[in-house]
Amino acid sequence: MLKAIKIRLYPSDDQVVYLNKLFGCSRFIYNKCLNYKISTYEKEKKSTSLSDTGKVLTSLKSEFTWIKESHSKVLQQTLINLESAYKNFFREKKGFPNYKSKHSNQSVRFPVDAISGVNGNRINIINALKDIHFKCSRSDEKYLNKHQDMIKSGTLSKNKAGQYYFSILIDKPNKIIGDGTGMIGLDLGIKDFIVTSEGQRFENLKSTRNNQDKLSRLQRQISKKVKGSNNRNKARIRLAKFNNKINNQKEYYLHSVINQILSENQTIVMEDLNVSGMLKNHNLAKSIQELSLNRFKSILKYKSEWYGRELIFVDRFFPSSKLCGKCGYKKSDLTLKDREWICPECGSVHDRDLNAANNIKSEGYKIKIGLSSPELTLQESKTVVPRRMKKQIEESYHFI
C-alpha cells in the first residue's frame, strides 16, 4: 500500500531562487512539448511518443542553455507527466492537457533516485536542495526517518501563497486501528455534516460561510490595487494564505472525523452520492460545495483500505429519508423542510437524519449478506422488505 506524506518545506533564499528556476524550466518544457504534440497531430495526423518529446527536449537544451541549470531527471519526469495526461484523455476520457501558467500552483516531480534521504527534520533532495528544514506530524517524521528505503517518488509544489510542500510517495503496510467490530450508517447533510445510526452528530463547520466577511474584505483590497503593482501582489498573497488556512482547517476536520469513525467500527455504510448532480441545485450548490463531500468520500475509501475496514455504498436512489425504519412505509411527499415526520402506518415519530442513517445501516447489512444490491433502484411500495425475508433480517439485528 502506497501512502503520500506531505511535508512543509522551509528553503533558504538561494534554494528559493533555484526552485523558481526549476518550476519555470519544467513549465517551459511542458508547454513547448504540448504545443509540439498538438501541432504535429494537426499537420501530420499522427500522434507522438515519449521518445519524440525527448528529442524536442534535447533540441531545446541546445537552443536555450539555461535549461541545463535544472535537474535533468526532473525535466524527464515532466515529459512523463505530459504523456500520462495525454493517455488519460484518450483512454479514460479525462480533460485535455492544458498549458501551464506561472500564476497557478507550480509542481515538479522527482524520481526515487533523485531523493537523497531524510535526517531528523531535514531532507536532502538533490545537490542544489540539500538540508532543507521541513515540518509535518511527529508520527510522519518518525516514519520517514525509519523507512527511507521505501520512498518511491516525490512531488515538490508551490501554492499561490508562496508556500513550498513536498509530497513523498512511500510504501506503507496496512495496520489496524482501534478495536471496532460493529456496523455504522452515515447520513451526510447540510444542517449536520454527518449523523450516524448511533445518534452521534458531527457539526457542519461552515468554514467558508463563517469567514465570508473577511474573504470579501480581502478580495475588495485586491480590486482596489493597481494591476501589476507590488501592493496588489501582497494583497493577493494575503488572500491566498487565508484561503489556504480555511482549507487546512477543513482537511484536518475531515481526517479527525474519519479516524474516529474507523477506530470504532468495522463496517461503514454510506450513500453513493451524486455530488455533481447535487451541485446543479443552485439554491444549495454553495452549501454542498462547502462540505467537500467528494474529498470526504476519497479519504474514507483509502483509509478504510489502509486499516482493514469494510466500506459499503448504498445506491444513490435508495429513499433513506422517506422510509419508516420500523414498518418500511415510504412517505413519498416528504420534503427537505420536513425535519421530523410521523409514520401514518405505525405512528412512529422520526428524526429525518437519524432515520436515514438507520435505514442506510439496515440496507448496508442486506447488501453485506446478499439480500440486496448496492445498485438497486427501489420502486414505489409500502413495504420494501419481502415478508419471507423480514424474519431473517429481524433475527440478524443483533449484529447491527
mmCIF file of C-alpha atoms in Angstrom:
data_model
loop_
_atom_site.group_PDB
_atom_site.id
_atom_site.type_symbol
_atom_site.label_atom_id
_atom_site.label_comp_id
_atom_site.label_asym_id
_atom_site.label_seq_id
_atom_site.Cartn_x
_atom_site.Cartn_y
_atom_site.Cartn_z
ATOM 1 C CA MET A 1 0.000 0.000 0.000
ATOM 2 C CA LEU A 2 1.355 3.376 -1.049
ATOM 3 C CA LYS A 3 0.881 6.462 1.102
ATOM 4 C CA ALA A 4 1.647 10.114 0.343
ATOM 5 C CA ILE A 5 3.188 12.052 3.221
ATOM 6 C CA LYS A 6 3.023 15.811 2.650
ATOM 7 C CA ILE A 7 5.593 17.967 4.412
ATOM 8 C CA ARG A 8 6.021 21.744 4.527
ATOM 9 C CA LEU A 9 9.450 22.903 3.313
ATOM 10 C CA TYR A 10 11.343 25.983 4.521
ATOM 11 C CA PRO A 11 14.089 26.516 1.897
ATOM 12 C CA SER A 12 16.840 29.123 2.126
ATOM 13 C CA ASP A 13 16.910 32.188 -0.115
ATOM 14 C CA ASP A 14 19.329 30.544 -2.574
ATOM 15 C CA GLN A 15 17.188 27.418 -2.664
ATOM 16 C CA VAL A 16 14.063 29.516 -3.337
ATOM 17 C CA VAL A 17 15.815 31.028 -6.371
ATOM 18 C CA TYR A 18 16.730 27.558 -7.644
ATOM 19 C CA LEU A 19 13.195 26.244 -7.035
ATOM 20 C CA ASN A 20 11.669 29.087 -9.032
ATOM 21 C CA LYS A 21 14.079 28.332 -11.889
ATOM 22 C CA LEU A 22 13.147 24.649 -11.677
ATOM 23 C CA PHE A 23 9.414 25.415 -11.819
ATOM 24 C CA GLY A 24 9.972 27.792 -14.735
ATOM 25 C CA CYS A 25 12.040 25.292 -16.755
ATOM 26 C CA SER A 26 9.568 22.490 -16.130
ATOM 27 C CA ARG A 27 6.658 24.712 -17.172
ATOM 28 C CA PHE A 28 8.547 25.878 -20.286
ATOM 29 C CA ILE A 29 9.380 22.296 -21.358
ATOM 30 C CA TYR A 30 5.821 21.098 -20.702
ATOM 31 C CA ASN A 31 4.259 23.882 -22.784
ATOM 32 C CA LYS A 32 6.744 23.507 -25.642
ATOM 33 C CA CYS A 33 6.256 19.741 -25.849
ATOM 34 C CA LEU A 34 2.469 20.070 -25.560
ATOM 35 C CA ASN A 35 2.496 22.554 -28.434
ATOM 36 C CA TYR A 36 4.698 20.135 -30.430
ATOM 37 C CA LYS A 37 2.264 17.244 -29.884
ATOM 38 C CA ILE A 38 -0.746 19.363 -30.888
ATOM 39 C CA SER A 39 0.869 20.900 -33.993
ATOM 40 C CA THR A 40 2.256 17.523 -35.158
ATOM 41 C CA TYR A 41 -1.174 15.938 -34.934
ATOM 42 C CA GLU A 42 -2.824 18.845 -36.775
ATOM 43 C CA LYS A 43 -0.263 18.811 -39.593
ATOM 44 C CA GLU A 44 0.612 15.123 -39.995
ATOM 45 C CA LYS A 45 -2.448 13.488 -38.363
ATOM 46 C CA LYS A 46 -0.268 11.254 -36.211
ATOM 47 C CA SER A 47 0.387 11.007 -32.501
ATOM 48 C CA THR A 48 3.814 11.465 -30.932
ATOM 49 C CA SER A 49 5.514 9.245 -28.355
ATOM 50 C CA LEU A 50 7.682 9.859 -25.320
ATOM 51 C CA SER A 51 10.817 9.385 -27.407
ATOM 52 C CA ASP A 52 9.665 12.131 -29.799
ATOM 53 C CA THR A 53 9.198 14.647 -26.978
ATOM 54 C CA GLY A 54 12.590 13.515 -25.625
ATOM 55 C CA LYS A 55 14.165 14.666 -28.886
ATOM 56 C CA VAL A 56 12.368 18.005 -28.526
ATOM 57 C CA LEU A 57 13.855 18.364 -25.030
ATOM 58 C CA THR A 58 17.355 17.692 -26.381
ATOM 59 C CA SER A 59 16.968 20.355 -29.092
ATOM 60 C CA LEU A 60 15.607 22.855 -26.573
ATOM 61 C CA LYS A 61 18.627 22.298 -24.319
ATOM 62 C CA SER A 62 20.955 23.167 -27.195
ATOM 63 C CA GLU A 63 18.890 26.230 -28.112
ATOM 64 C CA PHE A 64 18.310 27.520 -24.565
ATOM 65 C CA THR A 65 21.401 26.851 -22.462
ATOM 66 C CA TRP A 66 19.735 27.975 -19.204
ATOM 67 C CA ILE A 67 17.620 24.799 -19.272
ATOM 68 C CA LYS A 68 20.754 22.824 -18.396
ATOM 69 C CA GLU A 69 20.832 24.505 -14.980
ATOM 70 C CA SER A 70 17.805 22.426 -13.943
ATOM 71 C CA HIS A 71 17.993 18.791 -12.888
ATOM 72 C CA SER A 72 17.691 16.553 -15.967
ATOM 73 C CA LYS A 73 15.603 13.858 -14.248
ATOM 74 C CA VAL A 74 13.019 16.416 -13.173
ATOM 75 C CA LEU A 75 12.657 17.567 -16.797
ATOM 76 C CA GLN A 76 12.316 13.935 -17.914
ATOM 77 C CA GLN A 77 9.561 13.455 -15.339
ATOM 78 C CA THR A 78 7.815 16.480 -16.863
ATOM 79 C CA LEU A 79 7.684 14.647 -20.207
ATOM 80 C CA ILE A 80 6.344 11.532 -18.477
ATOM 81 C CA ASN A 81 3.633 13.622 -16.798
ATOM 82 C CA LEU A 82 2.645 15.085 -20.180
ATOM 83 C CA GLU A 83 2.465 11.617 -21.728
ATOM 84 C CA SER A 84 0.304 10.382 -18.847
ATOM 85 C CA ALA A 85 -2.041 13.372 -19.259
ATOM 86 C CA TYR A 86 -2.433 12.515 -22.952
ATOM 87 C CA LYS A 87 -3.182 8.869 -22.213
ATOM 88 C CA ASN A 88 -5.730 9.843 -19.569
ATOM 89 C CA PHE A 89 -7.511 11.998 -22.149
ATOM 90 C CA PHE A 90 -7.760 9.311 -24.823
ATOM 91 C CA ARG A 91 -8.191 6.212 -22.655
ATOM 92 C CA GLU A 92 -10.094 7.464 -19.596
ATOM 93 C CA LYS A 93 -11.866 10.399 -21.299
ATOM 94 C CA LYS A 94 -10.398 12.943 -18.873
ATOM 95 C CA GLY A 95 -9.789 16.597 -19.706
ATOM 96 C CA PHE A 96 -7.361 17.545 -22.470
ATOM 97 C CA PRO A 97 -3.950 18.716 -21.138
ATOM 98 C CA ASN A 98 -3.772 22.479 -20.606
ATOM 99 C CA TYR A 99 -0.810 24.811 -20.915
ATOM 100 C CA LYS A 100 0.763 25.585 -17.548
ATOM 101 C CA SER A 101 0.716 29.135 -16.195
ATOM 102 C CA LYS A 102 3.116 30.796 -13.762
ATOM 103 C CA HIS A 103 0.101 32.301 -11.969
ATOM 104 C CA SER A 104 -1.300 28.905 -10.876
ATOM 105 C CA ASN A 105 0.104 26.317 -8.455
ATOM 106 C CA GLN A 106 3.525 25.028 -9.501
ATOM 107 C CA SER A 107 4.807 21.457 -9.179
ATOM 108 C CA VAL A 108 7.656 19.217 -10.310
ATOM 109 C CA ARG A 109 8.203 15.519 -9.708
ATOM 110 C CA PHE A 110 11.388 13.791 -8.554
ATOM 111 C CA PRO A 111 12.097 10.091 -9.155
ATOM 112 C CA VAL A 112 13.281 7.951 -6.255
ATOM 113 C CA ASP A 113 16.980 8.171 -7.202
ATOM 114 C CA ALA A 114 16.815 11.995 -7.004
ATOM 115 C CA ILE A 115 15.870 11.926 -3.294
ATOM 116 C CA SER A 116 18.961 11.527 -1.113
ATOM 117 C CA GLY A 117 17.272 10.893 2.225
ATOM 118 C CA VAL A 118 15.848 12.257 5.483
ATOM 119 C CA ASN A 119 17.777 13.150 8.625
ATOM 120 C CA GLY A 120 15.567 14.209 11.518
ATOM 121 C CA ASN A 121 13.555 17.211 10.345
ATOM 122 C CA ARG A 122 15.894 17.852 7.421
ATOM 123 C CA ILE A 123 15.566 16.411 3.922
ATOM 124 C CA ASN A 124 18.077 16.111 1.078
ATOM 125 C CA ILE A 125 16.527 16.010 -2.376
ATOM 126 C CA ILE A 126 19.219 16.867 -4.932
ATOM 127 C CA ASN A 127 22.587 18.621 -4.616
ATOM 128 C CA ALA A 128 21.028 22.080 -5.002
ATOM 129 C CA LEU A 129 18.307 21.244 -2.461
ATOM 130 C CA LYS A 130 20.200 19.792 0.478
ATOM 131 C CA ASP A 131 19.486 20.067 4.187
ATOM 132 C CA ILE A 132 16.043 21.709 3.835
ATOM 133 C CA HIS A 133 14.129 22.129 7.082
ATOM 134 C CA PHE A 134 10.617 20.655 6.984
ATOM 135 C CA LYS A 135 7.597 20.273 9.256
ATOM 136 C CA CYS A 136 4.945 17.568 9.472
ATOM 137 C CA SER A 137 3.286 15.459 12.156
ATOM 138 C CA ARG A 138 5.608 13.732 14.606
ATOM 139 C CA SER A 139 4.407 10.278 13.539
ATOM 140 C CA ASP A 140 5.048 11.012 9.840
ATOM 141 C CA GLU A 141 8.514 12.377 10.653
ATOM 142 C CA LYS A 142 9.404 9.186 12.533
ATOM 143 C CA TYR A 143 8.040 7.045 9.722
ATOM 144 C CA LEU A 144 10.059 8.925 7.079
ATOM 145 C CA ASN A 145 13.271 8.563 9.063
ATOM 146 C CA LYS A 146 12.671 4.871 9.718
ATOM 147 C CA HIS A 147 11.572 3.845 6.217
ATOM 148 C CA GLN A 148 13.672 5.994 3.885
ATOM 149 C CA ASP A 149 14.436 2.979 1.712
ATOM 150 C CA MET A 150 10.708 2.616 0.911
ATOM 151 C CA ILE A 151 10.370 6.035 -0.764
ATOM 152 C CA LYS A 152 9.096 5.719 -4.350
ATOM 153 C CA SER A 153 8.958 9.311 -5.613
ATOM 154 C CA GLY A 154 8.341 12.893 -4.539
ATOM 155 C CA THR A 155 6.397 15.894 -5.851
ATOM 156 C CA LEU A 156 7.566 19.381 -4.929
ATOM 157 C CA SER A 157 4.901 22.083 -5.171
ATOM 158 C CA LYS A 158 4.387 25.774 -4.533
ATOM 159 C CA ASN A 159 0.921 27.197 -3.852
ATOM 160 C CA LYS A 160 -0.407 30.680 -4.596
ATOM 161 C CA ALA A 161 0.522 31.800 -1.086
ATOM 162 C CA GLY A 162 4.208 31.158 -1.842
ATOM 163 C CA GLN A 163 4.446 28.115 0.451
ATOM 164 C CA TYR A 164 6.523 25.080 -0.534
ATOM 165 C CA TYR A 165 5.435 21.477 0.022
ATOM 166 C CA PHE A 166 6.931 18.097 -0.769
ATOM 167 C CA SER A 167 4.625 15.073 -1.159
ATOM 168 C CA ILE A 168 6.561 11.851 -0.656
ATOM 169 C CA LEU A 169 5.107 8.611 -2.011
ATOM 170 C CA ILE A 170 6.158 5.831 0.317
ATOM 171 C CA ASP A 171 5.279 2.190 0.901
ATOM 172 C CA LYS A 172 3.092 1.767 3.956
ATOM 173 C CA PRO A 173 1.869 -1.604 5.246
ATOM 174 C CA ASN A 174 -1.765 -1.886 6.296
ATOM 175 C CA LYS A 175 -2.423 -1.580 10.016
ATOM 176 C CA ILE A 176 -5.419 -1.964 12.275
ATOM 177 C CA ILE A 177 -6.510 0.920 14.495
ATOM 178 C CA GLY A 178 -8.853 0.628 17.452
ATOM 179 C CA ASP A 179 -10.995 -2.434 18.132
ATOM 180 C CA GLY A 180 -14.038 -1.584 16.027
ATOM 181 C CA THR A 181 -16.273 -4.569 15.425
ATOM 182 C CA GLY A 182 -19.728 -3.176 14.602
ATOM 183 C CA MET A 183 -21.503 -1.604 11.647
ATOM 184 C CA ILE A 184 -22.500 2.042 11.345
ATOM 185 C CA GLY A 185 -24.607 4.001 8.874
ATOM 186 C CA LEU A 186 -23.712 7.554 7.850
ATOM 187 C CA ASP A 187 -26.161 10.161 6.598
ATOM 188 C CA LEU A 188 -24.442 13.219 5.132
ATOM 189 C CA GLY A 189 -26.312 16.505 5.101
ATOM 190 C CA ILE A 190 -26.121 20.279 5.302
ATOM 191 C CA LYS A 191 -27.684 21.020 8.698
ATOM 192 C CA ASP A 192 -25.376 18.444 10.340
ATOM 193 C CA PHE A 193 -22.367 17.281 8.355
ATOM 194 C CA ILE A 194 -22.821 13.648 9.471
ATOM 195 C CA VAL A 195 -25.490 11.910 11.507
ATOM 196 C CA THR A 196 -24.634 8.323 12.436
ATOM 197 C CA SER A 197 -27.012 5.450 13.102
ATOM 198 C CA GLU A 198 -25.789 5.549 16.720
ATOM 199 C CA GLY A 199 -27.234 9.043 17.111
ATOM 200 C CA GLN A 200 -23.885 10.867 17.037
ATOM 201 C CA ARG A 201 -23.806 14.149 15.135
ATOM 202 C CA PHE A 202 -20.781 15.844 13.588
ATOM 203 C CA GLU A 203 -21.370 19.539 13.045
ATOM 204 C CA ASN A 204 -21.023 21.358 9.765
ATOM 205 C CA LEU A 205 -18.112 23.778 10.245
ATOM 206 C CA LYS A 206 -19.440 26.182 7.569
ATOM 207 C CA SER A 207 -15.835 27.263 7.098
ATOM 208 C CA THR A 208 -16.455 29.423 4.033
ATOM 209 C CA ARG A 209 -19.717 30.966 5.244
ATOM 210 C CA ASN A 210 -18.334 31.881 8.659
ATOM 211 C CA ASN A 211 -15.339 33.594 7.072
ATOM 212 C CA GLN A 212 -17.193 35.233 4.200
ATOM 213 C CA ASP A 213 -16.821 38.774 5.602
ATOM 214 C CA LYS A 214 -13.040 38.542 5.793
ATOM 215 C CA LEU A 215 -12.826 36.859 2.386
ATOM 216 C CA SER A 216 -14.888 39.656 0.845
ATOM 217 C CA ARG A 217 -12.735 42.298 2.523
ATOM 218 C CA LEU A 218 -9.516 40.718 1.208
ATOM 219 C CA GLN A 219 -10.978 40.451 -2.284
ATOM 220 C CA ARG A 220 -12.004 44.115 -2.213
ATOM 221 C CA GLN A 221 -8.465 45.075 -1.199
ATOM 222 C CA ILE A 222 -7.118 43.308 -4.301
ATOM 223 C CA SER A 223 -9.620 45.015 -6.612
ATOM 224 C CA LYS A 224 -8.574 48.470 -5.340
ATOM 225 C CA LYS A 225 -4.873 47.920 -6.073
ATOM 226 C CA VAL A 226 -3.223 48.796 -9.391
ATOM 227 C CA LYS A 227 -2.716 45.759 -11.612
ATOM 228 C CA GLY A 228 0.915 44.646 -11.693
ATOM 229 C CA SER A 229 1.885 46.590 -8.566
ATOM 230 C CA ASN A 230 3.658 45.124 -5.542
ATOM 231 C CA ASN A 231 0.761 46.150 -3.295
ATOM 232 C CA ARG A 232 -1.643 44.127 -5.429
ATOM 233 C CA ASN A 233 0.670 41.116 -5.212
ATOM 234 C CA LYS A 234 0.865 41.480 -1.408
ATOM 235 C CA ALA A 235 -2.931 41.621 -1.201
ATOM 236 C CA ARG A 236 -3.175 38.534 -3.429
ATOM 237 C CA ILE A 237 -0.802 36.625 -1.140
ATOM 238 C CA ARG A 238 -2.833 37.626 1.946
ATOM 239 C CA LEU A 239 -5.984 36.234 0.321
ATOM 240 C CA ALA A 240 -4.203 33.051 -0.786
ATOM 241 C CA LYS A 241 -2.859 32.451 2.725
ATOM 242 C CA PHE A 242 -6.289 32.913 4.270
ATOM 243 C CA ASN A 243 -7.872 30.521 1.755
ATOM 244 C CA ASN A 244 -5.109 28.032 2.499
ATOM 245 C CA LYS A 245 -5.821 28.338 6.236
ATOM 246 C CA ILE A 246 -9.523 27.599 5.683
ATOM 247 C CA ASN A 247 -8.710 24.580 3.520
ATOM 248 C CA ASN A 248 -6.272 23.233 6.118
ATOM 249 C CA GLN A 249 -8.892 23.553 8.879
ATOM 250 C CA LYS A 250 -11.433 21.704 6.722
ATOM 251 C CA GLU A 251 -8.920 18.972 5.831
ATOM 252 C CA TYR A 252 -7.978 18.461 9.475
ATOM 253 C CA TYR A 253 -11.630 18.202 10.448
ATOM 254 C CA LEU A 254 -12.354 15.591 7.742
ATOM 255 C CA HIS A 255 -9.414 13.439 8.841
ATOM 256 C CA SER A 256 -10.313 13.659 12.533
ATOM 257 C CA VAL A 257 -13.949 12.652 11.868
ATOM 258 C CA ILE A 258 -12.950 9.756 9.609
ATOM 259 C CA ASN A 259 -10.324 8.484 12.068
ATOM 260 C CA GLN A 260 -12.891 8.452 14.855
ATOM 261 C CA ILE A 261 -15.440 6.565 12.741
ATOM 262 C CA LEU A 262 -12.905 3.996 11.528
ATOM 263 C CA SER A 263 -11.449 3.378 15.009
ATOM 264 C CA GLU A 264 -14.865 2.499 16.443
ATOM 265 C CA ASN A 265 -16.438 0.472 13.611
ATOM 266 C CA GLN A 266 -15.509 -2.391 11.316
ATOM 267 C CA THR A 267 -18.126 -1.772 8.592
ATOM 268 C CA ILE A 268 -19.138 1.686 7.394
ATOM 269 C CA VAL A 269 -22.195 2.225 5.190
ATOM 270 C CA MET A 270 -22.986 5.452 3.330
ATOM 271 C CA GLU A 271 -24.883 6.604 0.263
ATOM 272 C CA ASP A 272 -23.099 6.801 -3.084
ATOM 273 C CA LEU A 273 -23.970 10.455 -3.562
ATOM 274 C CA ASN A 274 -24.020 12.112 -6.977
ATOM 275 C CA VAL A 275 -22.279 15.317 -5.909
ATOM 276 C CA SER A 276 -22.025 16.794 -9.423
ATOM 277 C CA GLY A 277 -25.773 16.358 -9.855
ATOM 278 C CA MET A 278 -26.482 17.868 -6.428
ATOM 279 C CA LEU A 279 -24.474 20.963 -7.363
ATOM 280 C CA LYS A 280 -26.971 21.704 -10.146
ATOM 281 C CA ASN A 281 -29.411 22.796 -7.457
ATOM 282 C CA HIS A 282 -28.426 26.461 -7.365
ATOM 283 C CA ASN A 283 -30.196 27.053 -4.061
ATOM 284 C CA LEU A 284 -27.957 24.540 -2.276
ATOM 285 C CA ALA A 285 -24.861 24.453 -4.503
ATOM 286 C CA LYS A 286 -22.726 26.729 -2.303
ATOM 287 C CA SER A 287 -23.607 24.810 0.873
ATOM 288 C CA ILE A 288 -22.940 21.445 -0.791
ATOM 289 C CA GLN A 289 -19.622 22.611 -2.238
ATOM 290 C CA GLU A 290 -18.572 23.842 1.196
ATOM 291 C CA LEU A 291 -18.993 20.321 2.651
ATOM 292 C CA SER A 292 -16.278 18.771 0.408
ATOM 293 C CA LEU A 293 -18.293 15.552 0.022
ATOM 294 C CA ASN A 294 -16.068 14.121 -2.708
ATOM 295 C CA ARG A 295 -12.986 14.753 -0.581
ATOM 296 C CA PHE A 296 -14.652 13.061 2.404
ATOM 297 C CA LYS A 297 -15.518 10.056 0.243
ATOM 298 C CA SER A 298 -11.994 9.688 -1.180
ATOM 299 C CA ILE A 299 -10.331 9.941 2.260
ATOM 300 C CA LEU A 300 -12.781 7.416 3.711
ATOM 301 C CA LYS A 301 -12.124 4.981 0.839
ATOM 302 C CA TYR A 302 -8.345 4.903 1.089
ATOM 303 C CA LYS A 303 -8.250 4.943 4.888
ATOM 304 C CA SER A 304 -10.748 2.063 5.030
ATOM 305 C CA GLU A 305 -8.367 0.092 2.838
ATOM 306 C CA TRP A 306 -5.371 1.018 4.991
ATOM 307 C CA TYR A 307 -6.984 -0.012 8.232
ATOM 308 C CA GLY A 308 -8.775 -3.141 7.033
ATOM 309 C CA ARG A 309 -12.286 -1.709 7.281
ATOM 310 C CA GLU A 310 -15.221 -2.624 5.041
ATOM 311 C CA LEU A 311 -16.871 0.248 3.203
ATOM 312 C CA ILE A 312 -20.311 -0.319 1.646
ATOM 313 C CA PHE A 313 -22.040 2.172 -0.637
ATOM 314 C CA VAL A 314 -25.831 2.194 -0.853
ATOM 315 C CA ASP A 315 -27.401 3.151 -4.182
ATOM 316 C CA ARG A 316 -27.972 6.890 -4.549
ATOM 317 C CA PHE A 317 -31.669 6.294 -5.375
ATOM 318 C CA PHE A 318 -32.312 4.470 -2.102
ATOM 319 C CA PRO A 319 -35.007 6.564 -0.293
ATOM 320 C CA SER A 320 -33.273 6.545 3.085
ATOM 321 C CA SER A 321 -35.101 9.600 4.486
ATOM 322 C CA LYS A 322 -38.555 8.609 3.226
ATOM 323 C CA LEU A 323 -38.639 5.058 4.619
ATOM 324 C CA CYS A 324 -40.035 4.283 8.059
ATOM 325 C CA GLY A 325 -37.340 2.383 9.927
ATOM 326 C CA LYS A 326 -40.000 0.445 11.861
ATOM 327 C CA CYS A 327 -42.516 -0.803 9.271
ATOM 328 C CA GLY A 328 -40.984 0.059 5.896
ATOM 329 C CA TYR A 329 -43.655 2.559 4.833
ATOM 330 C CA LYS A 330 -42.454 5.072 2.221
ATOM 331 C CA LYS A 331 -43.578 8.680 2.653
ATOM 332 C CA SER A 332 -43.315 9.903 -0.923
ATOM 333 C CA ASP A 333 -44.357 13.504 -0.167
ATOM 334 C CA LEU A 334 -41.514 14.164 2.287
ATOM 335 C CA THR A 335 -39.711 17.448 1.500
ATOM 336 C CA LEU A 336 -36.401 18.953 2.595
ATOM 337 C CA LYS A 337 -38.233 21.246 5.019
ATOM 338 C CA ASP A 338 -39.611 18.280 6.980
ATOM 339 C CA ARG A 339 -37.040 17.617 9.700
ATOM 340 C CA GLU A 340 -39.390 15.272 11.563
ATOM 341 C CA TRP A 341 -42.314 13.179 10.379
ATOM 342 C CA ILE A 342 -44.826 10.692 11.755
ATOM 343 C CA CYS A 343 -45.391 7.363 10.008
ATOM 344 C CA PRO A 344 -49.110 7.043 9.124
ATOM 345 C CA GLU A 345 -48.849 3.257 9.276
ATOM 346 C CA CYS A 346 -47.287 2.586 12.691
ATOM 347 C CA GLY A 347 -47.315 6.064 14.253
ATOM 348 C CA SER A 348 -43.533 6.204 14.801
ATOM 349 C CA VAL A 349 -42.007 9.667 15.140
ATOM 350 C CA HIS A 350 -38.828 10.000 13.057
ATOM 351 C CA ASP A 351 -35.986 12.476 13.093
ATOM 352 C CA ARG A 352 -35.250 12.800 9.390
ATOM 353 C CA ASP A 353 -31.461 12.420 9.520
ATOM 354 C CA LEU A 354 -31.309 9.770 12.257
ATOM 355 C CA ASN A 355 -33.962 7.705 10.494
ATOM 356 C CA ALA A 356 -31.998 7.978 7.231
ATOM 357 C CA ALA A 357 -28.782 6.819 8.935
ATOM 358 C CA ASN A 358 -30.573 3.787 10.424
ATOM 359 C CA ASN A 359 -32.107 2.896 7.048
ATOM 360 C CA ILE A 360 -28.710 3.186 5.377
ATOM 361 C CA LYS A 361 -27.252 0.882 8.014
ATOM 362 C CA SER A 362 -30.034 -1.693 7.512
ATOM 363 C CA GLU A 363 -29.660 -1.552 3.730
ATOM 364 C CA GLY A 364 -25.892 -1.947 4.085
ATOM 365 C CA TYR A 365 -26.411 -5.086 6.151
ATOM 366 C CA LYS A 366 -28.747 -6.523 3.491
ATOM 367 C CA ILE A 367 -26.079 -5.807 0.852
ATOM 368 C CA LYS A 368 -23.486 -7.487 3.072
ATOM 369 C CA ILE A 369 -25.487 -10.733 3.414
ATOM 370 C CA GLY A 370 -26.633 -10.705 -0.224
ATOM 371 C CA LEU A 371 -30.296 -9.770 0.231
ATOM 372 C CA SER A 372 -29.960 -6.512 -1.717
ATOM 373 C CA SER A 373 -27.853 -4.890 -4.407
ATOM 374 C CA PRO A 374 -25.947 -1.621 -3.996
ATOM 375 C CA GLU A 375 -27.299 -0.535 -7.400
ATOM 376 C CA LEU A 376 -30.947 -1.462 -6.781
ATOM 377 C CA THR A 377 -33.495 1.233 -7.601
ATOM 378 C CA LEU A 378 -36.482 0.809 -5.298
ATOM 379 C CA GLN A 379 -39.994 1.128 -6.669
ATOM 380 C CA GLU A 380 -42.986 2.788 -5.011
ATOM 381 C CA SER A 381 -44.222 0.432 -2.304
ATOM 382 C CA LYS A 382 -45.148 0.465 1.346
ATOM 383 C CA THR A 383 -43.010 -2.494 2.252
ATOM 384 C CA VAL A 384 -39.542 -2.725 0.770
ATOM 385 C CA VAL A 385 -38.604 -5.939 2.563
ATOM 386 C CA PRO A 386 -40.335 -9.163 1.407
ATOM 387 C CA ARG A 387 -42.197 -10.881 4.208
ATOM 388 C CA ARG A 388 -40.305 -14.143 3.761
ATOM 389 C CA MET A 389 -37.046 -12.272 4.448
ATOM 390 C CA LYS A 390 -38.322 -9.997 7.216
ATOM 391 C CA LYS A 391 -37.941 -12.619 9.955
ATOM 392 C CA GLN A 392 -34.395 -13.450 8.825
ATOM 393 C CA ILE A 393 -33.402 -9.796 8.930
ATOM 394 C CA GLU A 394 -35.021 -9.197 12.329
ATOM 395 C CA GLU A 395 -33.152 -12.195 13.761
ATOM 396 C CA SER A 396 -29.928 -10.692 12.451
ATOM 397 C CA TYR A 397 -30.463 -7.238 14.024
ATOM 398 C CA HIS A 398 -28.261 -8.231 16.950
ATOM 399 C CA PHE A 399 -25.330 -7.841 14.563
ATOM 400 C CA ILE A 400 -26.159 -4.254 13.632
#
